[in-house]
Short mmCIF file of C-alpha atoms and ligand atoms in Angstrom, two decimals:
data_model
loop_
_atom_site.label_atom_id
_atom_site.label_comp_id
_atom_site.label_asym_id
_atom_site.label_seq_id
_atom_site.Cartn_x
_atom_site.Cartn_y
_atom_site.Cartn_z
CA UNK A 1 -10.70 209.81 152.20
CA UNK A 2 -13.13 210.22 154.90
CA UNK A 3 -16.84 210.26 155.50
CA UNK A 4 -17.91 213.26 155.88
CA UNK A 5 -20.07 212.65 158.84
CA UNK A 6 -17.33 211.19 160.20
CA UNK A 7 -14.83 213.92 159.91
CA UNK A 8 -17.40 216.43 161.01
CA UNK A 9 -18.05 214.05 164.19
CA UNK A 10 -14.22 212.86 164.76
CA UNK A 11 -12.17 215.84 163.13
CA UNK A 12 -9.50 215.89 166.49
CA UNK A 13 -8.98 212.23 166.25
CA UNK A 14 -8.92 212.40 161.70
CA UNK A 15 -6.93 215.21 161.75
CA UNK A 16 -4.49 213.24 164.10
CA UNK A 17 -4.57 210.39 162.25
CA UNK A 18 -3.62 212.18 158.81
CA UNK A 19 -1.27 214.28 159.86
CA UNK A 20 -1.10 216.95 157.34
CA UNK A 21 -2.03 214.94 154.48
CA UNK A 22 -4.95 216.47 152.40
CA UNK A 23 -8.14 214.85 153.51
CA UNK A 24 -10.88 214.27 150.93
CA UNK A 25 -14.34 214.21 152.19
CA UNK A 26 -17.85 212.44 150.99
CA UNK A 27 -21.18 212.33 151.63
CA UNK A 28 -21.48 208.12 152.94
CA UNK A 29 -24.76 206.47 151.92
CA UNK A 30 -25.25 204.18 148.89
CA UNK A 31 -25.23 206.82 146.78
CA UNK A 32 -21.42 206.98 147.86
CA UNK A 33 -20.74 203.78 145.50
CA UNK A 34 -20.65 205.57 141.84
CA UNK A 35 -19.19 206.43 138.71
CA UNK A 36 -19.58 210.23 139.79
CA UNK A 37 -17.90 209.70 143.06
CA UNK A 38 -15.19 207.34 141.90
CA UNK A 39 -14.45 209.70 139.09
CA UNK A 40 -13.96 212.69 141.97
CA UNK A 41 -11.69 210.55 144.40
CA UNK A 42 -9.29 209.46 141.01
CA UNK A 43 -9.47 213.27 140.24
CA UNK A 44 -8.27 214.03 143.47
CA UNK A 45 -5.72 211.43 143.48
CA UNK A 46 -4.51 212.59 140.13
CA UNK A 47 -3.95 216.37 141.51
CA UNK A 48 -2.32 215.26 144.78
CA UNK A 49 0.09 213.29 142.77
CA UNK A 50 -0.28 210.31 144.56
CA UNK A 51 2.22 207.29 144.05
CA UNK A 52 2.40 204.15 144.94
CA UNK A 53 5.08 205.18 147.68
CA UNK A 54 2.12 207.16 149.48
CA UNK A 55 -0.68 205.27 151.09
CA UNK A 56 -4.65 206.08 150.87
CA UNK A 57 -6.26 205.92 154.41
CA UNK A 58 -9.78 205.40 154.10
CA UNK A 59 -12.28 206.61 157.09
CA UNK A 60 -15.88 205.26 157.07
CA UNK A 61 -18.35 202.90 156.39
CA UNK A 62 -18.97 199.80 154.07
CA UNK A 63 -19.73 202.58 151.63
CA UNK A 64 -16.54 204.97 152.14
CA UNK A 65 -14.44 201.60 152.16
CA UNK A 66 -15.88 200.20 148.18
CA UNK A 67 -15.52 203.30 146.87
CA UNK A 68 -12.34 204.38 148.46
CA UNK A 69 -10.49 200.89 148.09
CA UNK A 70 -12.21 200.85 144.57
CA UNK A 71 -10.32 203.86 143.55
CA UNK A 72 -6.87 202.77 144.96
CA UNK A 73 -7.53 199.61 143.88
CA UNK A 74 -7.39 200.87 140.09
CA UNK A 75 -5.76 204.20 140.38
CA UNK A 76 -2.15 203.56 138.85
CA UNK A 77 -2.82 200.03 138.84
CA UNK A 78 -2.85 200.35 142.76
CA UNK A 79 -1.95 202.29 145.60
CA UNK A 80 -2.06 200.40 148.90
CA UNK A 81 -4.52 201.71 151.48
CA UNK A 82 -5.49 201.21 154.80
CA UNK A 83 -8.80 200.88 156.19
CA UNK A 84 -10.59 202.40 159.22
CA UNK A 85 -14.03 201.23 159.23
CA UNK A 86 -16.57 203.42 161.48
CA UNK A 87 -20.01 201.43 161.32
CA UNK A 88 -21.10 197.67 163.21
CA UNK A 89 -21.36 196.86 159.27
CA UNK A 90 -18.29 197.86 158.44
CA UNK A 91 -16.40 196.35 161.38
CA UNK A 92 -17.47 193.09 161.45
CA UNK A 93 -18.04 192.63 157.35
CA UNK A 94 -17.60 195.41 154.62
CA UNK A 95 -14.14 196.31 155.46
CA UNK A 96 -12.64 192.60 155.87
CA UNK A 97 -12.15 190.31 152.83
CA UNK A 98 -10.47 192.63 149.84
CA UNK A 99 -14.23 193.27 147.83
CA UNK A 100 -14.07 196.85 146.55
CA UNK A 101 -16.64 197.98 144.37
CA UNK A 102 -19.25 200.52 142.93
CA UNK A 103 -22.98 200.33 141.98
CA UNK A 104 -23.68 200.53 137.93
CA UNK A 105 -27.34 200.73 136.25
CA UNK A 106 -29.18 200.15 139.50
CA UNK A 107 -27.25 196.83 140.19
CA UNK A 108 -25.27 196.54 142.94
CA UNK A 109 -21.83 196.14 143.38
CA UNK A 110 -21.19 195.45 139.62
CA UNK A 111 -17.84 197.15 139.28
CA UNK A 112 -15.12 196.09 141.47
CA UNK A 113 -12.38 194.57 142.02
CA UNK A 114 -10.43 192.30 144.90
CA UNK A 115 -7.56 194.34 146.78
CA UNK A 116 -6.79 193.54 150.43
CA UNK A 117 -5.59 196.56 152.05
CA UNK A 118 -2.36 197.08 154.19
CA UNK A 119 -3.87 196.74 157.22
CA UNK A 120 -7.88 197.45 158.66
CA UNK A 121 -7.91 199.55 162.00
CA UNK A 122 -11.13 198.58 163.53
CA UNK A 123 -11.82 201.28 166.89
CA UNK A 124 -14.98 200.66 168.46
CA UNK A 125 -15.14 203.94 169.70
CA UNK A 126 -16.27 205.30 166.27
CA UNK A 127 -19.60 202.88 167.03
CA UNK A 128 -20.95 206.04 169.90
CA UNK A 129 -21.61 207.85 167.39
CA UNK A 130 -23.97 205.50 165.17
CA UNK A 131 -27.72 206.74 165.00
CA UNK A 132 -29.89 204.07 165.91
CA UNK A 133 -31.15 202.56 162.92
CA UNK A 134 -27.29 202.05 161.41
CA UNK A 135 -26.96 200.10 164.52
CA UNK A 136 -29.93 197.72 164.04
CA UNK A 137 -28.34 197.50 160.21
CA UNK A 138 -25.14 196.31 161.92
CA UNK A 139 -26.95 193.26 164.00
CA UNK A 140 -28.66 192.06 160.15
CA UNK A 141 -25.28 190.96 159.08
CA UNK A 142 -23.91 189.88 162.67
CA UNK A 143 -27.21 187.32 162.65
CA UNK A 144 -26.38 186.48 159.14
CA UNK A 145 -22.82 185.72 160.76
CA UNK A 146 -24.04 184.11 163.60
CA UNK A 147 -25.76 181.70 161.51
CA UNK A 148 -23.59 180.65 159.34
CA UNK A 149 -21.01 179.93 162.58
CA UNK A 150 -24.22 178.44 164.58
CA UNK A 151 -22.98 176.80 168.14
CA UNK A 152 -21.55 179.18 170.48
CA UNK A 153 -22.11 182.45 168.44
CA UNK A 154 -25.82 181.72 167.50
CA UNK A 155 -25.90 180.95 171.49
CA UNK A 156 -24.39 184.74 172.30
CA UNK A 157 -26.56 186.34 169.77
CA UNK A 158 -29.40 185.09 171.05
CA UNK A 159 -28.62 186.48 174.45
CA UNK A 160 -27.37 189.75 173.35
CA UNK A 161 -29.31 193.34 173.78
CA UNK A 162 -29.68 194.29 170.39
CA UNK A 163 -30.89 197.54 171.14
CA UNK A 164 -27.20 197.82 172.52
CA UNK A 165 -23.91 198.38 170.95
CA UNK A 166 -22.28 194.77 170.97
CA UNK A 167 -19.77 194.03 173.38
CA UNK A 168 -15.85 194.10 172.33
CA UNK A 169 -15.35 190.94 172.51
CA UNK A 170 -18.80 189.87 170.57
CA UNK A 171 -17.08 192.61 167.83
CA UNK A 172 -13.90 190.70 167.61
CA UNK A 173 -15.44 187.41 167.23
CA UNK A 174 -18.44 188.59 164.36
CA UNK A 175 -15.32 190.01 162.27
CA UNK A 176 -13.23 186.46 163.19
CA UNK A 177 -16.62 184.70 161.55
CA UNK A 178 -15.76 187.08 158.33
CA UNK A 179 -12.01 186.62 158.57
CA UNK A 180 -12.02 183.11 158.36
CA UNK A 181 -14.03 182.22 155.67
CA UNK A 182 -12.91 185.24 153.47
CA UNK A 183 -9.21 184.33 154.33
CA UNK A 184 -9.84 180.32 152.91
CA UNK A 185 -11.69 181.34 149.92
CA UNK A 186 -9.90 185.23 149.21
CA UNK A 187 -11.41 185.00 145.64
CA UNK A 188 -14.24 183.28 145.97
CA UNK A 189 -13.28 180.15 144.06
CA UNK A 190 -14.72 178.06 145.97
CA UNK A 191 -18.35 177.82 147.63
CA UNK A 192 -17.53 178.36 150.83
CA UNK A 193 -17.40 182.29 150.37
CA UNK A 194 -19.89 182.33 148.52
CA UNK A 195 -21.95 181.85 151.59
CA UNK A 196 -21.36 184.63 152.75
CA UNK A 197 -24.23 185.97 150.73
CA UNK A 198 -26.75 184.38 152.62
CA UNK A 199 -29.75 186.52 153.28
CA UNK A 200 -28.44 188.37 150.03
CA UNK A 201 -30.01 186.74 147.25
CA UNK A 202 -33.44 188.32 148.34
CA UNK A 203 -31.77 191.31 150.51
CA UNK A 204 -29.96 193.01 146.88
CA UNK A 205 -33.72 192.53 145.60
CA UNK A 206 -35.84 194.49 148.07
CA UNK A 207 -32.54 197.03 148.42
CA UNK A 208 -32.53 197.95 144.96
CA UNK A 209 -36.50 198.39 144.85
CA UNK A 210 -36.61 200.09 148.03
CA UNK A 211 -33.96 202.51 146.29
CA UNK A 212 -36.39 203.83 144.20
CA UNK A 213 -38.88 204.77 147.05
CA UNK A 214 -38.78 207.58 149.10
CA UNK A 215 -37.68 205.94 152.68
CA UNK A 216 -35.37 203.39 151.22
CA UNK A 217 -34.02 200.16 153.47
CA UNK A 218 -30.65 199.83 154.25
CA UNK A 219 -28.53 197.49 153.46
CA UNK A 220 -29.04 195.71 156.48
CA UNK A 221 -32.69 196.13 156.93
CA UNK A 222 -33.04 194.75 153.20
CA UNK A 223 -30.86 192.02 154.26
CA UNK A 224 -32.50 190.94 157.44
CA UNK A 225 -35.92 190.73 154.99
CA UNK A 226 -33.99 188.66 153.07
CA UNK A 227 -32.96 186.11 155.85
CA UNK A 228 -35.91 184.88 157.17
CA UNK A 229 -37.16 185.15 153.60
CA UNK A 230 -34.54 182.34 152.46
CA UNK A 231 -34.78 180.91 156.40
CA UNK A 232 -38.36 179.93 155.18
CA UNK A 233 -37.20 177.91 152.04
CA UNK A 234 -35.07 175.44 153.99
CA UNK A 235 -35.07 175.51 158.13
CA UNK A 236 -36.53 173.20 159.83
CA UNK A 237 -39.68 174.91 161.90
CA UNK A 238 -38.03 175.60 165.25
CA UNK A 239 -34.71 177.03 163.75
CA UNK A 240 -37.09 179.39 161.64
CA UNK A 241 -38.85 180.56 164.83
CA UNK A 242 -35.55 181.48 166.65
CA UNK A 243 -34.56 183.26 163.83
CA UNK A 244 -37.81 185.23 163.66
CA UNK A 245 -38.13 185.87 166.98
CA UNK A 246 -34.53 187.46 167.03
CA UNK A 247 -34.93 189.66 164.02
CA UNK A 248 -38.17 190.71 165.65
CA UNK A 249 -36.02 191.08 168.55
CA UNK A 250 -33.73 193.44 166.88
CA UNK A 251 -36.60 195.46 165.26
CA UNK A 252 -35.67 194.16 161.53
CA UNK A 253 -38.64 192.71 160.19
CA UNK A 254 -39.66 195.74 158.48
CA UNK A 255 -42.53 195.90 155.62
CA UNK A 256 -41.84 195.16 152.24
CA UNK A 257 -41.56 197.88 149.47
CA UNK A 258 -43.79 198.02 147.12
CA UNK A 259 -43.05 196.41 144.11
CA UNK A 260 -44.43 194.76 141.12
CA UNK A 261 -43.74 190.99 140.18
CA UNK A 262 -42.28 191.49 137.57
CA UNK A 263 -39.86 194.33 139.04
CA UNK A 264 -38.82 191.60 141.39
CA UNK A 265 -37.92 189.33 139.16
CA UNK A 266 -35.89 191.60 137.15
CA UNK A 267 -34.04 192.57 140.73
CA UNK A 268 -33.60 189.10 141.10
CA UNK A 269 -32.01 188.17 137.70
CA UNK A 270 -29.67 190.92 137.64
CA UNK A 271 -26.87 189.06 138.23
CA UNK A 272 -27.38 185.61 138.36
CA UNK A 273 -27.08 182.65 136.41
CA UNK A 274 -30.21 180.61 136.36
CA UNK A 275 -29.47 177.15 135.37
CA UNK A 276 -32.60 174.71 134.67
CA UNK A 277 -35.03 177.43 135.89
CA UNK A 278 -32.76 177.70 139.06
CA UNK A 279 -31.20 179.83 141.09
CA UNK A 280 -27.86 178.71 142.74
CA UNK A 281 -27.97 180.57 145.91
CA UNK A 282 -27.00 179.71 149.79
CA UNK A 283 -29.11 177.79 152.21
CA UNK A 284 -29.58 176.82 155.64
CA UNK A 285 -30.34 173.06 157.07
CA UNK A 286 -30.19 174.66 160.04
CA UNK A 287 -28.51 176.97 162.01
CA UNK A 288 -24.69 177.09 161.38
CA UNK A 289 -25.48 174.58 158.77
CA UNK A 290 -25.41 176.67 154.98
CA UNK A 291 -24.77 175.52 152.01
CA UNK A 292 -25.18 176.23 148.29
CA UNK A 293 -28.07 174.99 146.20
CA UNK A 294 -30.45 175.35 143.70
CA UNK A 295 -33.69 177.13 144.31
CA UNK A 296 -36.67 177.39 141.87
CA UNK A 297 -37.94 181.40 141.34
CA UNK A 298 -41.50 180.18 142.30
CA UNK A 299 -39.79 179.06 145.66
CA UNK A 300 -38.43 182.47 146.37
CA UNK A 301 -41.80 183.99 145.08
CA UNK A 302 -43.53 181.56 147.56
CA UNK A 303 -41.42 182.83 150.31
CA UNK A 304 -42.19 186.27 149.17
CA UNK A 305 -45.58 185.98 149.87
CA UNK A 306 -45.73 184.18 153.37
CA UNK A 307 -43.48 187.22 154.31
CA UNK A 308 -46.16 189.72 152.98
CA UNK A 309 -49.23 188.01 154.75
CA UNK A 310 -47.52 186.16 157.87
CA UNK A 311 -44.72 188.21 158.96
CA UNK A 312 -44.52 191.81 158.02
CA UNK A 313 -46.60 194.43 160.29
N1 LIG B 401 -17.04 194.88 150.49
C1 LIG B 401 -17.69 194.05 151.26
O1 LIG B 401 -17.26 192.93 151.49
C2 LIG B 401 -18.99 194.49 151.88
C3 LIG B 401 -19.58 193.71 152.87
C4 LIG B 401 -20.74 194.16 153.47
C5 LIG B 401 -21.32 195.34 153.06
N2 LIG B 401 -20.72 196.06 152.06
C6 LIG B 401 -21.32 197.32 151.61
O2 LIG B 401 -21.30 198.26 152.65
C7 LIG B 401 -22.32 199.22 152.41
C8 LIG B 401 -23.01 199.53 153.70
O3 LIG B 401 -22.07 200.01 154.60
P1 LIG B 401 -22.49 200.66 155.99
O4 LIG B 401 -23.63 199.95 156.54
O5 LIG B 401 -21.24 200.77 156.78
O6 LIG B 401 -23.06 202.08 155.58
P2 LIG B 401 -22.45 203.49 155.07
O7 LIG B 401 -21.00 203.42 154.83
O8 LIG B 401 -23.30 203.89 153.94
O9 LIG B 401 -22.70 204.42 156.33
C9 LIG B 401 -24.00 204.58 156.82
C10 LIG B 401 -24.25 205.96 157.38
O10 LIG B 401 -23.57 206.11 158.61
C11 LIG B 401 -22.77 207.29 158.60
N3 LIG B 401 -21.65 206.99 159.48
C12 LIG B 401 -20.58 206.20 159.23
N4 LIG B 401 -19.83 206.07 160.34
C13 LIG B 401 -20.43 206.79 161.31
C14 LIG B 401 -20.12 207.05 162.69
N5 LIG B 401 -19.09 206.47 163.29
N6 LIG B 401 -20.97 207.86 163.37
C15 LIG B 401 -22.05 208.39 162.77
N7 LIG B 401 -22.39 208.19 161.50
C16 LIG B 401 -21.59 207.39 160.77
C17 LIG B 401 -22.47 207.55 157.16
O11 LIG B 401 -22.24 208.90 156.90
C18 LIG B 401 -23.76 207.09 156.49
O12 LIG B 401 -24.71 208.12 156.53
C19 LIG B 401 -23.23 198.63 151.36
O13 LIG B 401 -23.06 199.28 150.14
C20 LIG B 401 -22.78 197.19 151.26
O14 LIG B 401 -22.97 196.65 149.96
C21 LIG B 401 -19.59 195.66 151.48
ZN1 LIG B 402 -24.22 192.56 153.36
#
C-alpha cells in the first residue's frame, strides 16, 4: 500500500522494494483515514488473497500508516506488516508505537486498534521530497517531543534551522523520544503515554474545525496551536516565551479558524471524560517536566482567547 504521491515521486525505489507484488495506491491526506478507504484496502486484500504467510508493506505518511496498519491489523484477524514511513511526522511519531486507526463522524482517530508492525524502515531520503509546509508540520510534533524530553533535546531544538530538514542524528533521537515512552507504556495503561498527547487536547479541536473550512490546518499546524495554547495554562513565564519564540521560529503560530463557542466545546468533548467539570489532560511545569491533570473548560477557553488577541497575526 503506498501513497500515491509517493509512488509517483519514488516509483524506481517502490517498485524495488515490492518486487512484483501488486502495489495498491491512495490519495494521503486526512481524508486517507476512512470507512471508504479502509473498506477499498480490505477489498483489495480480499482479491489478492492475502494470508497471514504474506506480509503488507505500507509506504507513506502518518495517514498511509493508520489506515494501512488499520486494515492489516483487522483483516483476517491480522496480517503482519511492515512500515516505511515517508514524512518528519511519520518518522519521528505516527509510524512508532502500534496506534492504527481511522477517523468516524468527524472525530478523530475513533476506530483503531494497537498492532506493532514487523519492523518500521525509516529512510530519510524520502524527507527531499516534502513540500514545505509538511515539513514545518513535522517540527510541531518534534517540539512537542522535545518538550516532553526537555534537557539536551529542548537545548538542540532550540538551536536547530527549522526552515531545514533536521539532521540524521536529530531524526534518530526525536523517534528515540517516541520509542521510549511508547515501548514502557505499549497500551497506554499507564499515564506516562498518555503524554504523549500533549499539545493534543486543543490541537484535535482546532483540526477538526479547521476541517470544515476551506484551507484546513494540518495536523501539525493544529497541534503547534494547541501547544502554546496548553503552554499558557501551566509554564512558568520564561519557559512559555521560549516556547513561543520557537514556534514563531518555525512559522507555526498560525490564526485560528473560525469557530463558534459552542462548536469548540463540542470538538473538545468528543472524546473525553470530564470528571467534576474537568478535563484530565497533560501539562507542563516546565519544560521536560509533563504530567497529567485536571483542567477546568473555562481554563482552556481562557487560553483560547489570549491566543486570539495576544498571539495569533
Ligand atoms: N498512529 C500514531 O501514533 C500517530 C502519531 C502521530 C500522527 N498520527 C497521524 O498521522 C497523520 C498525519 O500524518 P502525516 O503528517 O505524515 O501526513 P500524511 O500521511 O497525510 O501526508 C501528508 C502529505 O504528504 C504527502 N507525502 C507523504 N510523503 C511524502 C514524500 N516523501 N514526499 C512528498 N510528499 C509526501 C502525502 O501524499 C500527503 O499529501 C494524522 O492523521 C495523525 O493523526 C498518528
Ligand atoms: Zn500528533
Amino acid at each position: 500500500m503506498c501513497d500515491g504521491k509517493v509512488y509517483t515521486l519514488w516509483k524506481p525505489l517502490v517498485d524495488r522494494l515490492r518486487q512484483g507484488s501488486p502495489v495498491i495506491t491512495l490519495t494521503g491526506g486526512e481524508e486517507a483515514k476512512s470507512l471508504p478507504t479502509a473498506r477499498r484496502l480490505w477489498k483489495k486484500l480480499w482479491q489478492y488473497r492475502l494470508d497471514k504467510g504474506q506480509a503488507v508493506l505500507l509506504v507513506g505518511g502518518g495517514s498511509l500508516l493508520d489506515v494501512g496498519g488499520f486494515c492489516a491489523a483487522t483483516w483476517k484477524r491480522g496480517v503482519p506488516f511492515i512500515s516505511l514511513p515517508t514524512t518528519f511526522v511519520a518518522q519521528i511519531d505516527a509510524a512508532i508505537g502500534g496506534k492504527t486507526g481511522i477517523n468516524f463522524k468527524g472525530g478523530k482517530n475513533l476506530i483503531g486498534t494497537y498492532a506493532q508492525p514487523l519492523a518500521i524502515l525509516s529512510y530519510e531520503g524520502f524527507l527531499k521530497t516534502l513540500p514545505v509546509r509538511e515539513v514545518r508540520a513535522g517540527w510541531a510534533e518534534a517540539i512537542k517531543h522535545a518538550l516532553l524530553a526537555g534537557g539536551a533535546l529542548w537545548e538542540k531544538l532550540k538551536r536547530a534551522p527549522l526552515s531545514e530538514l533536521p539532521t540524521t542524528e536529530l531524526l534518530a533521537e526525536l523517534a528515540a523520544v517516541k520509542t521510549h515512552i511508547a515501548r514502557q507504556d505499549p497500551y497506554e495503561e499507564k499515564s506516562l503515554r498518555f503524554l504523549l498527547n500533549l499539545g493534543h487536547t486543543l490541537g484535535h479541536v482546532w483540526e477538526t474545525l479547521s476541517l470544515r473550512t476551506e484551507n484546513p490546518l494540518l495536523h501539525g499546524e493544529a497541534v503547534a496551536i494547541g501547544l502554546l495554547q496548553e503552554g499558557y495554562l501551566s509554564l512558568p513565564p520564561s519557559d512559555l516565551q521560549e516556547l513561543w519564540k520557537l514556534l514563531q521560529k518555525a512559522g507555526l503560530l498560525n490564526p485560528l479558524p473560525p469557530f463558534s463557542w459552542k462548536d469548540w466545546e463540542k470538538a473538545l468533548l468528543q472524546d473525553k471524560k470530564i470528571r467534576e467539570g474537568k478535563l484530565w489532560m497533560p501539562v507542563l511545569r516546565g519544560i521536560g517536566q509533563a504530567e497529567v491533570s485536571p483542567v477546568s473548560i473555562e481554563a482552556l477557553r481562557k487560553a483560547t482567547r489570549w491566543y486570539r488577541q495576544e498571539v495569533q497575526p
